[in-house]
Structure formats: C-alpha cells, structure tokens
C-alpha cells in the first residue's frame, strides 16, 4: 500500500467513524440513558437526509439547509416520542425492539409515498462539491472533510455537556432512578423528551451530511443503524467516550478491512471485531457511564 | 404547613390507604409509626405525587398539591429521603448531590460534607460502589441539599451502624433546633419519642392514634398492640 | 475447636480503595459468628468473596481445609456454603414451594432431565415442603413468591439456603427492613438453625447480635480489629469508639 | 373468465425500486394504450414487490401461480430474483416473459420453451461496450460490479469482447453505499479507463462519490445499465459525459418510440428509462400474441408458439427472438448530455452492433430450436 | 407517571377466555383437517401457505423456547434455519451431480435421503449454535442480542461469499429429499402432513422439556441468575444446552423450508428475518409454546392479506406491530387464554 493510499483510506475511515458517532451518540442518549432501544433511530437519519435534500433544492444554501433539517428532525423526534414511544420506556427491550421495528417499516413506506422510490439528487453548491489537495498528490472531497470537522466538533461539544453540566448529570442519571429523581425536583419527562429530540437531531445531522455522498432513499437508515448499534455496544452502553472510540475503530476497521482482507473477512470485519471485544470485555470497552 | 385529609390511594387495583388525615406545623417534628406494610411509605409516596391519590386533599402551605407531578411538589419545598435510598448508581457521590441541589438555603455542599466526612472521602466514587450505610448518608445529604421546608425521612437509619445512627439523630436534633419541619418514619421508637413532637400510628391505611411523645410513653400498651414492641 | 472457614491475608482492592485489607478470620465449626463494623468497613465485600461472587486481589480462603479461593459460586455451594442476600433475591415467578424445589433440585444435582414433569416429582416436593415447614412457611407453600410479605420472603430465602444442607450459612443483614415483630420471628428461626449449622452473620441490630452470636468479629477499614465473645466485644474500648458509640445508641442524641 | 390476469413482480422497494417502478409504469402504460385490454380482453395487472430479494420474489411467484392462477408472469428486474422465481412459474406450466433481467443461466443450457426475454440477455450489452473500448483503444481497464448474478454476467460479457488488459476486477457487496475505499484503490492504480455496472441506488452513490473524489475527470468512465433515466436524476450532473451501451434510448428516433416517450412523459412527468420502454414493449407483445390466439390463453405451449411467431413491432426498431427466446437486436453507444430543456438524457452517439445475438443460444437445446 | 390510558388489552373482561388445553386441541384439530377442507373448497394454495406457516411456526417455537423460558433473545434464529436449509441443499446438490462431499482424508458420498440430510441439517445447525452459544452466552441482555446478531450476520456473509453455492443469488434445490419411496414429498398434502407431524413432535418435546427439571432450571435462570449460582447451578451449561436444542430444531425447520420452497439465498439469513421470527414469538406470546405458532400464523397471514391489497402495506403493518406490542402484552396466547408466562 502506498503512503497516499494509506492516508486517503485513513481519512475515509475517520470520516465514516465520525458519521457513525453522530448516529451512535443519539442512540446512546436514548438507549444507554433512557433505556429505550429505538431501532427507528435510523429513520431520523433518513428523515434528516430527505429534509436536507428537499430544503436544499428550494433554498440552495448548504448550512441553512443543514440547520433547518436538523431542527425539523429534532422536532419530529420530539413528536414521535410523545405520540408513540412514551409508553415503551418501562417496557422490556423486546417490546421496544418490535415496536420500533414497526416504526421503521412505517417511516420507510411513508418516505416512499411522499418522495417516491427514486433517490433524491443532492448537488452541492460551489466549492463544497469539489475536492481539495490535503497533502501532495491526494485531493480529498471537501464534503467529507466537512463531515469530519463537524463530527469532531459535535463530539467535543457533547462531551463537555455530558461530563460537565448539571443537565449532563441528569441525562446520565437517566432511567436508573427516574421516579426518585423526579421526586427530588427534576422534571424527568421534560429532560427525557429533550434528550430524545437532541438524539434525533444528531441522527438528522448525520443524514443531512451524508445526503450529498450517498443516495437519499427509503431504507437508507437500516444499514447504518446496525453499525451504530455495534458502535454503542462495543463502546459500552451509555458511554459517550466509548461510543466515540468505538465509532472511529469501526470506521477504520471497515474501511481498511474492505481494502486489505479477502472479501468474506472484509464483509464481516466489524462483526468479528464486536465478537472479539465482547468476548474479551462482555460490557464493552468503557462499561461505566460517562 | 402540611395538611392531609382523608387521603386514599393504592397500587393498581389494590387499595392501601383508606383515609389518612394528618398535619404538620412549621418547625414541628412528626412521626408516622406502624408495623410493616401498613402504608407509611405509601402515604409519603402519595404526598409527593409518586402514587396518585384516589380521594382526599393535600395542601402544602395552603396550596393544594394532590395530583401535581412529583417534581412540582418537590419544588414547593419537600425534601425526601426515600425508603431504600434510591441513589443514582452511575453518578459519583458529588454528582448525586449536585444534580438535584437547589438553593438558596443553609445547606450547601461543604455543609453536608461537614455532617458526613465519609462522603467527602468518597466523593469521586460511583453511587453503586458505596456501602449500604454510605448510600444512606448520601440519600440524606441529597435531600438536605434541596433546602426543603419539610424534610421527610423514610427509614433513614436503616442499615446504619450504631455510631452513625447516633450521628443522624444528633443531626436531626440540630435541624429541629434550627426550626426545620420534619416527618420521620423509623423503627427506633425510643429515639423518636425523645426527638419528635407528635406521632401518628398507622394501621391498615388509617390513622388509628395520634398524640404527643408524652402521651405515647404514658400508654405502653399502644406500642405493644400496634407496633409490636 | 476445628476451624470450618479460614480466611488468610485476604485483600480486595477497588481502584485505590482497600475494601479488604490483609483480613484474617476464623470461623469454627458449629459456632454462630457475627461480623459487625461501621458502614463501608467491607463486610458485604468479605461476604461476596466468601461466596465467590467477587474475586479477591490477594489472600486465601479455605473451607474444610480446602482452598476455595478460585472456585465459582456454584461449586462452593456444592461444597456446603449457602448464602442469603442483603437484598431479597428469590424467584418471583415461582410459588414458595417451587422456589425451594428448585433449591432442592440443585442439591440433588440431576437437572438434565427433559421429559418428566418436575413439579410432580415427590422427590423434590416433599423435601421442599419440609424445608418450608422448618422456616414456618408451610401454609404459604402455593403463594407466588412475589406476593409474600417482606418478612416471609426473607424466611423463604433462608429455606432455599438450607436446601443444600450447608455446613456454613452466610447471612448478610437478614433483619434489614424488617419490623420489630418480623425480626423477632427471624431471630427465633436463627436460634433453631444455630443448632445444626455454622453461621456467619452480618447485622447492625445489636440486640440480635448479642442474643445470637457465640463470637463476634469487628471489621474496620477492611481489617478485623477484634474478635471475641459478646461480652468481650461489648467491653472493648476500641470497638466502642469505632462502632458502638460511647453509650448505647438510642440515648446518644440527648446531649446534643 | 373474461379478464386476463398478468402477474407482475418487481423491486418496488429497496435500492432497485426505481427500476421496478419504471418497469411497472411502462407496462401499465402499454396496457392503458391498448384501452386497458390485452388481446382484446380486459387486463388485470397484479403487481407484487420482491424487495430486491430472491426468496421474496420466489414466494410471490408461487402465490401468483397457485393462488391467483395467473397464466403469465412478468416484470422481474433483478437476475438473481428471476432465477429463483422462474422455476415456480415454469413448474406450474405457465409462461414467464422477462422484460428486463436476462441471466446467462436461462439463455443457454437452462433455456425453456416457456421462458421468453423481450429485453436483453445480460452479456450482450457489455459485449457491445467491449467492442467499443477496443475501437477507442483502451489498453488497461479497471472493472467494478456488484457481486450477484447480473454483475457476473456483465463482467463476463465485457471480457468476452474486450481485448485489452484488465487492471483489476472488483466485486462489491450488492447494495453497498459507500465506495470511498474502492475509489481510493482505483486512484492508486491509475488505469486507462473504468468500466462499472451499478444499477439503481448503487449507481447514484457510486457516480456521486466518483465525481466528489475528483476521479471523474481523471479516468474515463464507461458503463451499462447504470446511467439510464431510472438512476440519472439521482446522480445529477455527476453523470454528464458518461458513455454507455444499450439497445434503446429515450432519444431513439422512430415514430413508435417518439409516441411512447411523449405518452410516458405526459402520464408520469418524467423521461422513461429502458426499463419503462421494455415494460411497454412487453405489454404490447403479450397483446399481440394473445390476439393471434383469439384473445385466449389456452395453454403455455400455444401461447409460447404465438410469442415466437407473432409479428410484433418493437419501439426499439428491429427485433426478433433467437432460438433461445432471447432477442436479436442492435446496440448503440449512448452518452449522457443535456437536452434543450437542460435535462440529462442519453443521446445516441452511434450504432455499435446490428442484429446481435447472445453467446449462449448455441447451448440451448429446445425442441423448436431451428432458426 | 401512571399510564391508565394504556391498559393492556388482555385485562378487558369482555374477551372470552379459552382454556389452554382447548386452544391447543383446537389448533391441532384444525391443522389436521385443513387439507381436507382446502380440497373441498378448492383452495389448494392455502395448503402451501399453511405449510409455510407451520415451518415458520417450528422456527418460532424453537426461539420461543429459549426466549420465553431462558430469557435468551436470539437475533439469529433465521440464520440457524438457513444453515439447515443449506446443508440439505448442498448435500442434495452433491448427490445429484455425483460429486462426493469430501475426498480427503476419506471419501464421503452424498445423498438426497431425508433420513440422512435432515438429521445432518439438525446436527450442523446445532454445532453452529454450540459455537455461537459458547461465546454469546457469556454476555447478557442487549450484549447478548447484539452478539447473536453479529454471528448471524457473519453466517449471512459467509453464504454470500460462498460462490460455489450461489453466493448472493442463492441456489435452487433441484428436487425434494427422497424418502426411500416411503412418502411422496412432492405431493403438497403429503408434505403438509410431514410438516404437521414434525411441528407436533417438536411441540410435545419442548412442552415436556419446559416442565421438566431442565426446564425449571431454565426458568429459574431467566428470573434470577445470581440466585441460581448461589443455589449451586452453573446456568451456563443449561442455557447452552437449550440454545443448542433450539438451534437443532431451527435447522430441522430449515430442512423443511428448502424442501418446501426449493430455494434459499443468504437474504433469508439477514438479521431482519430473524427479527421477523422474534416478532412472531412476541406477538404470539412469550413464556408458552403455542404462542409462537399463533404468532407465525398471525404475522404471515397478515402479510399475505395486507400485501394483497397494496404495495404500501408496510404503512399499515408497521403501526399494527407497534400497537400489537403495546396492547396485547401477553400476546395472542394471553389474549385468547387469559394466561401469561409460566402458566404453561
Ligand atoms: N409497588 C407496589 N405495588 C403493589 N403493592 C405495593 C407496592 N408497594 C407497596 N405495596 C403494598 O402496599 C402496602 C403498604 O406498603 P407500604 O410500603 O406503604 O408500607 P410501610 O408502612 O411503609 O411498611 P414498611 O414498614 O415495611 O416500610 C403493603 O401491603 C405492600 O405490600
Ligand atoms: N464494586 C465496588 N467498586 C468500588 N468500591 C466498592 C465496590 N463495592 C464496595 N466498594 C467499597 O468498598 C467499601 C466496603 O463496602 P461494603 O459494601 O463491603 O461495606 P459494608 O461493610 O457491607 O457496609 P454496610 O454496613 O454499610 O453495608 C465501601 O467503602 C464501598 O464504597
Ligand atoms: C438491467 C439491470 C439494471 C439489471 C440486471 N439485468 C439484473 O438482472 O439485475
Ligand atoms: Mg415503608
Ligand atoms: Mg453491607
């Protein structure tokens, strides 16, 4: 492997990694903290992408479209939590899995009805749609660099909020003591709803950023969902540090696996990674919350 | 400051409270006594809105609070040390304290650390890593840090070593002197009769006796019959 | 007196914290040995190491002269150690009798039977019924465990522990959360168990300790600072300072 | 019964959904253009979604023949789905008429008198591309395709005619989304040209990422089935200038075709793809064959005979069935350009082959098989 | 915090309750007579559909066994079935082409006989389950779910990359397994009854098993694993045994499946298919063995009906799934019998 191929692949791996982190972070918020396995989390990713593509067509301005898509997805998340998911907080995982599986089917079909089966075309404005030289001889797509930057930024911001603020503590305290945290003066429902819609918004952000790279199509959420799940589990449920480390690890392993390993092992490298890590540490890399 | 009239509630289809009435004046220390499973904890939970009342009135400082969400009731000034401690296992000791702290008031972090130096030693530990007794200290401190007008202690000395238990009684004594209103549920009747102003004996979801410490001591047959002492 | 249980130089480190600190303990066959000490002294941690739920950092545990330090929980049970938990742990979905039947079955060790109905086997039912009778639960045999009162659940737990015919019973705060009446009942039960089993008992209820224990060990900061008879311990100045308080507890606050 | 039921299976969801939709819309337009009738009899099209999965398609086929008792099944876009589903139809003694997927397995030894393909045999289209690459002198070609039946056919076809060197032959997962790893590898190899086969959603992803990586200008790209109107709007300008081979184009100049394209645009507000065109042709072929049999499906044998012998005018121009029931037809070189209204279309650059037959017909031993 | 609005449907008194024994007998009787009925009203297709439902019922029961009684939420049950199907397919393929299964270190000729290939399918699936169980059973809860999912995906990709047997495209079974002339498996009705008998045997075996000593240990470890260890049980061995049994049964269902549909592709082993099986178990009712069969019937039936109406049937099916989980807490079985878990 040449140095330049190595560097380009590393960038690809990192970019895929932060993308996974954006999705996994929201999933961790909802799953690790509120104890809700929301498989429909991938649907927010899809919704974010569709909204972004639709808005971009009207507005034309990239960042405005991203922002609007993120806010709207967060809003849809809040709505969904209220309407459909509230009763499932206290249900066993299995019920949550099935109910949200049902939601996936619903959202996929709904987007298909609204936007049709044709993938949406997202053409980026101006410089974003090009590639720039990163080091001698390699030019790299600007949009992928943007994803990398946004992902790292969001990760930092999240870390600060979760680790250092009182809101962060409440979020971490989460479901473990819902009733009594409430009796101590915290509006737990509100905190949860907010956390849920922030999680949805993060997935929406991932979707909006992915839209220019990937086909915006119904069902796009499921393929990333599994990887996001793997990230959450490898990292240790409820751990943001873990999710970030695992996301980067998974991103790199998958990218390099496909380049270097024979096809079968390239396909299953991430699953092997998870099996290996869990048989070594059954609670994931960073089991403690935080 | 707190008045409860004919409170009824229960879990699902099973009725537990059948018309509890009690009141607490400012600065008073009041207890609820009774054998296991008579509805003391259920009364507390109903006061705080954790369990919904099915009938009756509750007012706190003249404001009706029945049916409000627990967090709203708490914010009106009720601090709970719940039965079974209920501390947050995945937050550190200090985070447990800070997360729900509310001012202004006399209780700040340094003050509870003065009260329980052990917690200060353990302040970077996760809640789950504390011993049973340490968790109990944490639960008390956490309630104090909400600077409540009414403090409710539900079996707050359970599982504590004698020395610490003594410390807690001393602390409650101190709070009482400062004018703190307190509702206590505990098994140590001897200690309670010395510290509390008035007592309610609960049996099968009803108040079957109320009176002062002196009255309680004057009628040992009461304790024998209703408390199993 | 032969030592049934020997704990030597047991050390358990949680990060920087020494929950057990070069701890030595001897429990003699047939005695009821109480373990007291301040909160966080490491009593439950010791119990968990004895039962095998957590592994010590250093040190040795011997039972009937056999080194059991590395054995898993179920293997220790087979050797004759049984425990009850500080928090009640029973099978909520089973009746009281089924709870004990499962315990009896474990002791019999024939569990790879796939065909005959276990609930109808008299070789499980009758020993289980006997055990329930021993703890005074015979009339509650068919009640779902989750519907038993708190005190009854503790009794059930003890019945399950007895099913393995253990030589050593580890009891962690069996009176926790129990009313005065229920406590009296459990104490009475323990009085009878005493006669057939060696018991290691953790309690903060001094009345119970003083009426039940043959010997008492005091644990402070992960170390046994004193072992002796009830009277010796009560008189021990160090113990008073570390644990009991200058006077008997209930009167403590008066001078405040 | 006074209606004729047509079983129609296609990918109506998943990454290949645009292909399925175009096939169905084209077919439906064909039926509608005949007044809702086929062979003069009111027609009912029973559309089923195979979700792009062979087992789902097979299941659907079984239901159509066993429960709905349709005499004719058509539609399937994916070769692997077709291979799983066709036996269900043929075992029940019904007719399968393919309007898209044309796997080699069914063209050679596995051919059947009751199986027809009005669209293409998979290999032929890339074979035409191979000829073109030879003509323009490509020496070192990088090949990419998804790892499934049609992908393998496409590569086999290409390599049958292409004479230069193969720099690499990469098979990716079917339905893969991100090609960044493969593109990095491609960049490091620096071939003369790139050939890809990425239908549907895969194509959208691939070409967008190719352009973003700045590789499109550097390496000339050739393709089949991947820059048609069922993917083109999704890819957008990243497809401009890409050349492909095909046997039909929306720009093909003949009166029948012009009418079809205009009708389709009017009905569905978009430009038809070859899938839509073949759906349309398929409906008209069934119509013609049924008419010849007096509007009745009597038996699979008699209907098959009608399909083979009926005089049928395809919108693509010259067309006839070979001995293996696959087409003999012309192939063109197409190029993605913008039309007068600024829309992306496939303009016809030139004709590459005429009356071209697939390579497998010789292996097909059927009773009727004399040219 | 209370949620009186979402009262479980099974609490509504108005729904008539059927005693479990009656329900089981009724279902058995209905299944036994169905082909006759179908013949009379001339709808042979439903024999095929019901065969399919029963095959999925077997897979669902095998999952219901470990899920409901041992608390093991396995996201790979479809993969076990898939492995069984591939075993039969590969053996038959070799037999029909006269290619030995292996030539080194000794030669093994293959066969199409059901008496060899079906047990082989069970055996291989059981072995796969054993390997997966050895690793996955060291974890609990969501980690267990994810590990089984990961292994299922590995199996899925293994077959995708198995180009010799169709790879991604899957492969057809040329002809159904032979039975030394005993039965004509090509006959829809014969095949139906073979499936029915196997379902019945599996049900009876598991039914005995869950009430046996072994079953009590499983139920115990589902409720309280810590306590089980303290009683002296090594839960791991029992759970592993149950997991392997479930794998073997799923493998047998796979053997039936390939004979029924004569086609298998890796897509069948994708995790989404396993989630369908889980849906069958949960919708049918966990903690008993008839529930999964009811669930298989309900879900495949619903799919059959809805997909006949509109291609957008997921729009209805998705929310129905959610509502089903929300309201029928103890599943169809609970709804019909008024019984929940552990009353089997
Ligand atoms: N969550 C619950 N669901 C159903 N019943 C409950 C629940 N909690 C308590 N109960 C029942 O309500 C009754 C009153 O219980 P409560 O906890 O109020 O008693 P208590 O007086 O506090 O007893 P203790 O001294 O044991 O704490 C008991 O019979 C108990 O079994
Ligand atoms: N898993 C753990 N990780 C870290 N520290 C722990 C853990 N478990 C216990 N500890 C610490 O070890 C010390 C001993 O705890 P242990 O539970 O053994 O106390 P104890 O003597 O049983 O107290 P109590 O009487 O209050 O129940 C405590 O300070 C506790 O914080
Ligand atoms: C024409 C292509 C888009 C599809 C291809 N024929 C297949 O079988 O999958
Ligand atoms: Mg209580
Ligand atoms: Mg303890």
PDB file of C-alpha atoms in Angstrom, chain A residues 2 4-5 8-9 12 15-16 109 112 117-124 128-131 137-144 211-218 220 223-224 255 258-259 266-267, chain D residues 12-18 21 49 171 173 176-185 187-188 200-202 204-206 208-209 211-214 218 229-237 270:
ATOM      1  CA  UNK A   2       1.333   3.399  -0.907  1.00  0.00           C
ATOM      2  CA  UNK A   4      -1.041   8.233  -0.218  1.00  0.00           C
ATOM      3  CA  UNK A   5      -3.486   5.341  -0.389  1.00  0.00           C
ATOM      4  CA  UNK A   8      -6.700   8.588   1.931  1.00  0.00           C
ATOM      5  CA  UNK A   9      -8.056   5.415   3.489  1.00  0.00           C
ATOM      6  CA  UNK A  12     -12.140   7.681   4.750  1.00  0.00           C
ATOM      7  CA  UNK A  15     -14.959  10.228   8.180  1.00  0.00           C
ATOM      8  CA  UNK A  16     -17.059   7.072   8.322  1.00  0.00           C
ATOM      9  CA  UNK A 109     -43.085   3.390   3.414  1.00  0.00           C
ATOM     10  CA  UNK A 112     -41.571   6.213  -0.388  1.00  0.00           C
ATOM     11  CA  UNK A 117     -38.741   5.367  -4.817  1.00  0.00           C
ATOM     12  CA  UNK A 118     -36.319   7.485  -6.821  1.00  0.00           C
ATOM     13  CA  UNK A 119     -33.275   8.505  -4.782  1.00  0.00           C
ATOM     14  CA  UNK A 120     -33.159  12.265  -4.413  1.00  0.00           C
ATOM     15  CA  UNK A 121     -30.413  14.123  -6.145  1.00  0.00           C
ATOM     16  CA  UNK A 122     -28.348  16.404  -3.974  1.00  0.00           C
ATOM     17  CA  UNK A 123     -25.992  18.682  -5.839  1.00  0.00           C
ATOM     18  CA  UNK A 124     -23.817  20.653  -3.523  1.00  0.00           C
ATOM     19  CA  UNK A 128     -18.334  22.014  -1.387  1.00  0.00           C
ATOM     20  CA  UNK A 129     -18.808  19.869  -4.442  1.00  0.00           C
ATOM     21  CA  UNK A 130     -15.139  19.610  -5.241  1.00  0.00           C
ATOM     22  CA  UNK A 131     -12.079  18.068  -3.788  1.00  0.00           C
ATOM     23  CA  UNK A 137      -0.773  14.175  -4.601  1.00  0.00           C
ATOM     24  CA  UNK A 138      -4.029  13.500  -2.803  1.00  0.00           C
ATOM     25  CA  UNK A 139      -7.099  15.519  -3.256  1.00  0.00           C
ATOM     26  CA  UNK A 140      -9.971  14.678  -0.982  1.00  0.00           C
ATOM     27  CA  UNK A 141     -13.666  15.555  -1.269  1.00  0.00           C
ATOM     28  CA  UNK A 142     -14.423  18.766   0.611  1.00  0.00           C
ATOM     29  CA  UNK A 143     -17.719  17.439   1.858  1.00  0.00           C
ATOM     30  CA  UNK A 144     -16.027  14.520   3.558  1.00  0.00           C
ATOM     31  CA  UNK A 211     -27.050  13.139   1.707  1.00  0.00           C
ATOM     32  CA  UNK A 212     -24.523  14.653  -0.670  1.00  0.00           C
ATOM     33  CA  UNK A 213     -22.447  11.470  -0.621  1.00  0.00           C
ATOM     34  CA  UNK A 214     -24.982   8.699  -0.508  1.00  0.00           C
ATOM     35  CA  UNK A 215     -28.227   8.022  -2.281  1.00  0.00           C
ATOM     36  CA  UNK A 216     -31.082   9.592  -0.369  1.00  0.00           C
ATOM     37  CA  UNK A 217     -33.539   6.733  -0.453  1.00  0.00           C
ATOM     38  CA  UNK A 218     -36.083   4.934   1.677  1.00  0.00           C
ATOM     39  CA  UNK A 220     -31.078   4.132   3.990  1.00  0.00           C
ATOM     40  CA  UNK A 223     -27.608  -0.201   7.037  1.00  0.00           C
ATOM     41  CA  UNK A 224     -26.102   2.471   9.254  1.00  0.00           C
ATOM     42  CA  UNK A 255     -12.572   0.797   5.530  1.00  0.00           C
ATOM     43  CA  UNK A 258     -12.526  -3.893   2.660  1.00  0.00           C
ATOM     44  CA  UNK A 259      -9.250  -2.810   1.125  1.00  0.00           C
ATOM     45  CA  UNK A 266     -13.792  -7.674   4.620  1.00  0.00           C
ATOM     46  CA  UNK A 267     -17.533  -8.053   4.920  1.00  0.00           C
TER      47      UNK A 267
ATOM     48  CA  UNK D  12     -40.861  -1.809  -5.736  1.00  0.00           C
ATOM     49  CA  UNK D  13     -38.831  -1.041  -2.643  1.00  0.00           C
ATOM     50  CA  UNK D  14     -35.141  -1.099  -1.865  1.00  0.00           C
ATOM     51  CA  UNK D  15     -32.202   0.198  -3.834  1.00  0.00           C
ATOM     52  CA  UNK D  16     -33.593  -1.113  -7.131  1.00  0.00           C
ATOM     53  CA  UNK D  17     -37.034   0.376  -6.664  1.00  0.00           C
ATOM     54  CA  UNK D  18     -36.746   2.890  -9.477  1.00  0.00           C
ATOM     55  CA  UNK D  21     -41.313   1.312 -10.784  1.00  0.00           C
ATOM     56  CA  UNK D  49     -42.916  -6.335  -4.607  1.00  0.00           C
ATOM     57  CA  UNK D 171     -16.829  -7.147  -6.935  1.00  0.00           C
ATOM     58  CA  UNK D 173     -21.423  -6.068  -1.953  1.00  0.00           C
ATOM     59  CA  UNK D 176     -23.163  -1.168  -0.919  1.00  0.00           C
ATOM     60  CA  UNK D 177     -23.486   2.521  -0.089  1.00  0.00           C
ATOM     61  CA  UNK D 178     -20.037   3.948   0.359  1.00  0.00           C
ATOM     62  CA  UNK D 179     -17.374   3.327  -2.249  1.00  0.00           C
ATOM     63  CA  UNK D 180     -14.666   5.508  -0.762  1.00  0.00           C
ATOM     64  CA  UNK D 181     -12.367   2.570  -0.025  1.00  0.00           C
ATOM     65  CA  UNK D 182     -12.711   1.218  -3.551  1.00  0.00           C
ATOM     66  CA  UNK D 183     -12.229   4.661  -5.044  1.00  0.00           C
ATOM     67  CA  UNK D 184      -9.016   5.179  -3.123  1.00  0.00           C
ATOM     68  CA  UNK D 185      -7.768   1.911  -4.509  1.00  0.00           C
ATOM     69  CA  UNK D 187      -6.940   6.167  -7.714  1.00  0.00           C
ATOM     70  CA  UNK D 188      -3.800   4.362  -6.693  1.00  0.00           C
ATOM     71  CA  UNK D 200     -30.285   1.703  -9.236  1.00  0.00           C
ATOM     72  CA  UNK D 201     -29.290   3.228  -5.905  1.00  0.00           C
ATOM     73  CA  UNK D 202     -25.802   1.780  -6.125  1.00  0.00           C
ATOM     74  CA  UNK D 204     -26.382   7.010  -7.615  1.00  0.00           C
ATOM     75  CA  UNK D 205     -23.933   6.537  -4.777  1.00  0.00           C
ATOM     76  CA  UNK D 206     -21.078   5.432  -6.937  1.00  0.00           C
ATOM     77  CA  UNK D 208     -21.648  10.939  -6.976  1.00  0.00           C
ATOM     78  CA  UNK D 209     -18.724   9.742  -4.945  1.00  0.00           C
ATOM     79  CA  UNK D 211     -17.192  12.897  -9.006  1.00  0.00           C
ATOM     80  CA  UNK D 212     -16.603  14.208  -5.492  1.00  0.00           C
ATOM     81  CA  UNK D 213     -13.334  12.356  -5.270  1.00  0.00           C
ATOM     82  CA  UNK D 214     -12.255  14.242  -8.385  1.00  0.00           C
ATOM     83  CA  UNK D 218      -9.081  11.853 -14.447  1.00  0.00           C
ATOM     84  CA  UNK D 229     -33.361   7.539 -16.576  1.00  0.00           C
ATOM     85  CA  UNK D 230     -34.034   5.320 -13.585  1.00  0.00           C
ATOM     86  CA  UNK D 231     -30.819   6.462 -11.938  1.00  0.00           C
ATOM     87  CA  UNK D 232     -29.845   9.573 -13.869  1.00  0.00           C
ATOM     88  CA  UNK D 233     -31.945  12.107 -11.962  1.00  0.00           C
ATOM     89  CA  UNK D 234     -30.499  10.736  -8.722  1.00  0.00           C
ATOM     90  CA  UNK D 235     -26.934  11.063  -9.926  1.00  0.00           C
ATOM     91  CA  UNK D 236     -27.409  14.510 -11.380  1.00  0.00           C
ATOM     92  CA  UNK D 237     -24.635  16.356 -13.190  1.00  0.00           C
ATOM     93  CA  UNK D 270     -40.544  12.100 -16.210  1.00  0.00           C
TER      94      UNK D 270
END
